[in-house]
Short mmCIF file of C-alpha atoms and ligand atoms in Angstrom, two decimals:
data_model
loop_
_atom_site.label_atom_id
_atom_site.label_comp_id
_atom_site.label_asym_id
_atom_site.label_seq_id
_atom_site.Cartn_x
_atom_site.Cartn_y
_atom_site.Cartn_z
CA MET A 1 219.40 -14.20 205.87
CA PHE A 2 217.27 -16.78 204.10
CA TYR A 3 216.95 -20.50 204.56
CA ILE A 4 217.27 -22.99 201.77
CA CYS A 5 214.16 -24.96 200.76
CA GLN A 6 214.07 -28.30 202.59
CA ALA A 7 212.52 -30.24 199.71
CA PRO A 8 214.98 -32.94 198.55
CA GLY A 9 217.27 -31.65 195.84
CA CYS A 10 215.67 -28.23 195.62
CA GLY A 11 218.17 -25.68 196.89
CA SER A 12 216.00 -22.61 196.20
CA ARG A 13 215.54 -19.92 198.76
CA ALA A 14 212.75 -20.45 201.26
CA ALA A 15 209.68 -18.40 200.41
CA THR A 16 209.65 -16.50 203.67
CA ARG A 17 212.27 -15.66 206.22
CA TYR A 18 211.20 -18.42 208.57
CA GLY A 19 209.71 -20.73 205.98
CA ILE A 20 211.21 -24.11 205.27
CA TYR A 21 210.07 -24.40 201.62
CA CYS A 22 210.45 -22.28 198.51
CA SER A 23 207.27 -20.89 196.99
CA SER A 24 206.82 -23.69 194.45
CA HIS A 25 207.26 -26.42 197.06
CA LYS A 26 204.94 -24.53 199.40
CA ALA A 27 202.34 -24.55 196.65
CA GLN A 28 202.94 -28.27 196.02
CA LEU A 29 202.40 -29.02 199.69
CA ARG A 30 199.15 -27.06 199.73
CA ARG A 31 197.88 -28.40 196.42
CA HIS A 32 198.93 -32.04 196.72
CA GLY A 33 199.23 -32.67 200.44
CA ALA A 34 202.94 -33.62 200.57
CA ILE A 35 206.29 -32.62 199.13
CA GLY A 36 206.96 -34.81 196.09
CA GLN A 37 203.33 -35.90 195.82
CA ARG A 38 202.16 -35.99 192.23
CA ALA A 39 198.57 -35.39 191.23
CA ILE A 40 196.44 -38.51 190.95
CA THR A 41 194.68 -38.10 187.62
CA LYS A 42 191.35 -39.27 186.34
CA ALA A 43 193.30 -41.68 184.11
CA ASP A 44 195.18 -43.12 187.13
CA LEU A 45 191.87 -43.88 188.77
CA LYS A 46 190.13 -45.36 185.74
CA LEU A 47 191.02 -49.00 186.40
CA TYR A 48 190.03 -48.76 190.06
CA ARG A 49 186.75 -47.08 189.20
CA ALA A 50 186.02 -49.96 186.84
CA LEU A 51 186.72 -52.49 189.62
CA VAL A 52 184.43 -50.61 192.00
CA ALA A 53 181.68 -50.29 189.37
CA ALA A 54 181.91 -54.03 188.65
CA ARG A 55 181.58 -54.89 192.33
CA LEU A 56 178.65 -52.54 192.80
CA GLU A 57 177.00 -54.16 189.79
CA LYS A 58 177.67 -57.61 191.23
CA ASN A 59 175.95 -56.53 194.45
CA LYS A 60 173.11 -54.63 192.89
CA ASP A 61 170.45 -56.89 194.45
CA LYS A 62 171.74 -55.82 197.88
CA PRO A 63 170.93 -52.40 199.35
CA LEU A 64 174.64 -51.44 199.21
CA LEU A 65 174.49 -48.56 196.73
CA THR A 66 171.31 -47.17 198.29
CA GLN A 67 173.04 -47.15 201.66
CA LEU A 68 176.13 -45.47 200.29
CA GLU A 69 173.97 -42.85 198.59
CA ALA A 70 172.18 -42.28 201.89
CA ARG A 71 175.52 -41.81 203.65
CA TRP A 72 176.63 -39.29 201.05
CA GLY A 73 173.24 -37.58 201.38
CA ALA A 74 173.78 -37.35 205.14
CA VAL A 75 177.12 -35.57 204.56
CA LEU A 76 175.32 -33.00 202.42
CA THR A 77 172.58 -32.54 205.01
CA TYR A 78 175.26 -32.01 207.61
CA ALA A 79 177.09 -29.53 205.35
CA GLU A 80 173.80 -27.68 204.92
CA SER A 81 173.41 -27.41 208.69
CA VAL A 82 176.97 -26.12 209.00
CA ARG A 83 176.27 -23.47 206.36
CA GLU A 84 173.10 -22.43 208.19
CA GLU A 85 174.96 -22.26 211.45
CA ALA A 86 177.61 -20.08 209.81
CA ARG A 87 174.88 -17.61 208.85
CA ARG A 88 173.73 -17.29 212.43
CA LYS A 89 177.01 -17.11 214.30
CA PRO A 90 180.72 -16.69 213.76
CA MET A 91 182.52 -19.82 212.69
CA VAL A 92 186.03 -20.88 211.76
CA ARG A 93 186.45 -19.97 208.09
CA TYR A 94 187.67 -23.44 207.04
CA ARG A 95 184.58 -25.18 208.35
CA ARG A 96 182.27 -22.83 206.51
CA GLU A 97 184.37 -23.09 203.35
CA ALA A 98 184.32 -26.91 203.58
CA ALA A 99 180.52 -26.93 203.93
CA ILE A 100 180.00 -24.61 200.96
CA GLU A 101 182.38 -26.65 198.81
CA MET A 102 180.66 -29.93 199.70
CA LEU A 103 177.27 -28.45 198.86
CA ARG A 104 178.57 -27.28 195.49
CA ILE A 105 179.82 -30.79 194.75
CA GLY A 106 176.47 -32.21 195.90
CA LYS A 107 174.62 -29.90 193.54
CA ASN A 108 176.81 -30.61 190.51
CA VAL A 109 177.73 -34.28 190.71
CA GLN A 110 175.67 -37.47 190.71
CA PRO A 111 176.01 -39.31 194.06
CA GLY A 112 177.03 -42.48 192.20
CA ASP A 113 179.97 -40.64 190.64
CA VAL A 114 181.20 -39.40 194.01
CA ILE A 115 180.83 -42.86 195.56
CA GLU A 116 182.67 -44.66 192.74
CA THR A 117 185.48 -42.13 192.79
CA VAL A 118 185.97 -42.23 196.55
CA LEU A 119 185.88 -46.04 196.76
CA ALA A 120 188.29 -46.22 193.81
CA MET A 121 190.74 -44.02 195.73
CA TYR A 122 190.75 -46.50 198.62
CA VAL A 123 191.32 -49.44 196.28
CA MET A 124 194.17 -47.56 194.58
CA GLN A 125 195.74 -46.68 197.94
CA ASP A 126 195.64 -50.36 198.88
CA GLN A 127 197.11 -51.58 195.59
CA GLN A 128 199.57 -48.75 194.93
CA PRO A 129 200.48 -47.44 198.37
CA ARG A 130 203.62 -45.80 197.02
CA CYS A 131 201.51 -43.39 194.98
CA PHE A 132 200.67 -41.61 198.23
CA LYS A 133 203.38 -39.94 200.28
CA SER A 134 201.30 -39.61 203.45
CA ASP A 135 197.80 -39.75 204.89
CA GLN A 136 197.43 -36.04 204.26
CA ALA A 137 198.50 -36.59 200.64
CA PHE A 138 195.87 -39.33 200.24
CA ARG A 139 193.19 -37.13 201.79
CA THR A 140 194.17 -34.21 199.57
CA GLN A 141 194.18 -36.31 196.39
CA LYS A 142 190.83 -37.84 197.32
CA VAL A 143 189.29 -34.39 197.74
CA ARG A 144 190.95 -33.27 194.48
CA ARG A 145 189.47 -36.17 192.51
CA VAL A 146 186.01 -35.57 193.95
CA ARG A 147 186.26 -31.86 193.14
CA GLY A 148 187.54 -32.83 189.71
CA LEU A 149 184.16 -34.39 188.96
CA THR A 150 182.88 -30.88 188.38
CA ARG A 151 184.44 -27.73 187.09
CA LEU A 152 183.69 -26.08 190.36
CA ASN A 153 187.30 -25.68 191.35
CA ALA A 154 187.39 -23.10 188.60
CA ASP A 155 185.73 -19.71 189.02
CA ALA A 156 184.70 -18.13 185.75
CA TRP A 157 185.21 -14.44 185.21
CA THR A 158 185.18 -12.16 182.18
CA ASP A 159 188.35 -10.40 181.14
CA ALA A 160 187.40 -6.70 180.85
CA LYS A 161 189.93 -6.06 178.07
CA THR A 162 189.25 -8.99 175.79
CA GLY A 163 185.67 -9.79 176.83
CA LYS A 164 186.68 -13.46 177.04
CA ARG A 165 185.55 -15.79 179.78
CA LYS A 166 188.40 -17.12 181.83
CA LEU A 167 188.65 -19.84 184.41
CA VAL A 168 190.61 -19.38 187.58
CA TYR A 169 191.45 -22.56 189.44
CA ARG A 170 191.01 -22.11 193.10
CA ASP A 171 193.10 -24.07 195.55
CA LEU A 172 191.49 -24.75 198.88
CA GLY A 173 193.54 -24.31 202.02
CA GLN A 174 194.96 -27.43 203.68
CA ARG A 175 192.61 -27.09 206.64
CA THR A 176 189.54 -26.90 204.44
CA VAL A 177 190.72 -29.97 202.53
CA THR A 178 191.36 -31.80 205.79
CA ILE A 179 187.81 -31.09 206.99
CA MET A 180 186.28 -32.17 203.66
CA GLY A 181 188.47 -35.26 203.56
CA GLY A 182 187.33 -36.12 207.09
CA TRP A 183 183.65 -35.87 206.22
CA ILE A 184 184.10 -37.96 203.08
CA ALA A 185 186.14 -40.56 204.98
CA GLU A 186 183.54 -40.82 207.71
CA ALA A 187 180.76 -41.43 205.20
CA LEU A 188 182.47 -43.63 202.63
CA GLY A 189 185.79 -44.70 204.17
CA PRO A 190 184.57 -47.94 205.79
CA ALA A 191 183.09 -49.06 202.45
CA GLY A 192 186.29 -47.98 200.68
CA ILE A 193 188.41 -50.13 203.00
CA MET A 194 186.04 -53.07 202.53
CA PHE A 195 186.17 -52.75 198.74
CA ALA A 196 189.97 -52.63 198.86
CA ARG A 197 190.04 -55.78 201.01
CA LEU A 198 187.70 -57.66 198.66
CA GLU A 199 189.76 -56.67 195.61
CA ARG A 200 192.88 -57.93 197.33
CA LYS A 201 191.19 -61.22 198.24
CA ASP A 202 190.05 -61.74 194.65
CA HIS A 203 193.56 -61.03 193.45
CA GLU A 204 195.05 -63.54 195.92
CA LYS A 205 192.52 -66.16 194.88
CA LYS A 206 193.55 -65.74 191.25
CA GLN A 207 197.21 -66.05 192.23
CA GLU A 208 196.48 -69.22 194.22
CA ALA A 209 194.59 -70.74 191.32
CA LEU A 210 197.55 -69.92 189.06
CA LEU A 211 200.02 -71.55 191.48
CA ALA A 212 197.81 -74.62 191.83
CA PHE A 213 197.70 -74.86 188.05
CA ARG A 214 201.51 -74.61 187.87
CA ASP A 215 201.81 -77.33 190.53
CA ALA A 216 199.49 -79.53 188.54
CA LEU A 217 201.57 -78.95 185.42
CA GLY A 218 204.78 -79.66 187.34
CA SER A 219 203.51 -82.96 188.72
CA MET A 220 202.40 -84.25 185.34
CA GLU A 221 203.92 -87.56 184.25
ZN1 ZN B 1 211.83 -25.90 196.88
#
């Protein structure tokens, strides 16, 4: 006997005998970090990236960006040491995979791009919390957006029959994503939370100014 997929409103057969989700919901969970989680796109993040870029610009006389770049650099140095360690002795596959993936991102993407994207994710999470079904979904989407800065989630290969180059999009396992998400959060999370808080404060200030203006209008004689 088979179980029915537990995703709301699905009703398909579970993918495996003891599984709780059908194959498409299983894939969604792996790819997006939660059932019902939609992909956060580059377009979704655009506004938040602009806010982050503006704040970095506003603070350009402070060593903020340099420090963030150093923190990102430290993640890459750490990933390098993990990769070296993996050459010398056996290691859990996910850890090695996470290190290799981080190094590929480091090689292909400008640090400033990674930083802006990650901080923008924190601001978006703060302003649109309903866009993220869970912490794991947020972590997964954050890693997805960072990987999306390069084409590295696609492996190119040549079709023997047609001679055409094809791209195969590779999904990382949940555990690899969790490790990567953890490293990114450790390096840039505190700044992300701070940026989100400052954006919120600015927003509240604007609202207060608007209310004060309305009050002033209301008390006019
Ligand atoms: Zn399903």
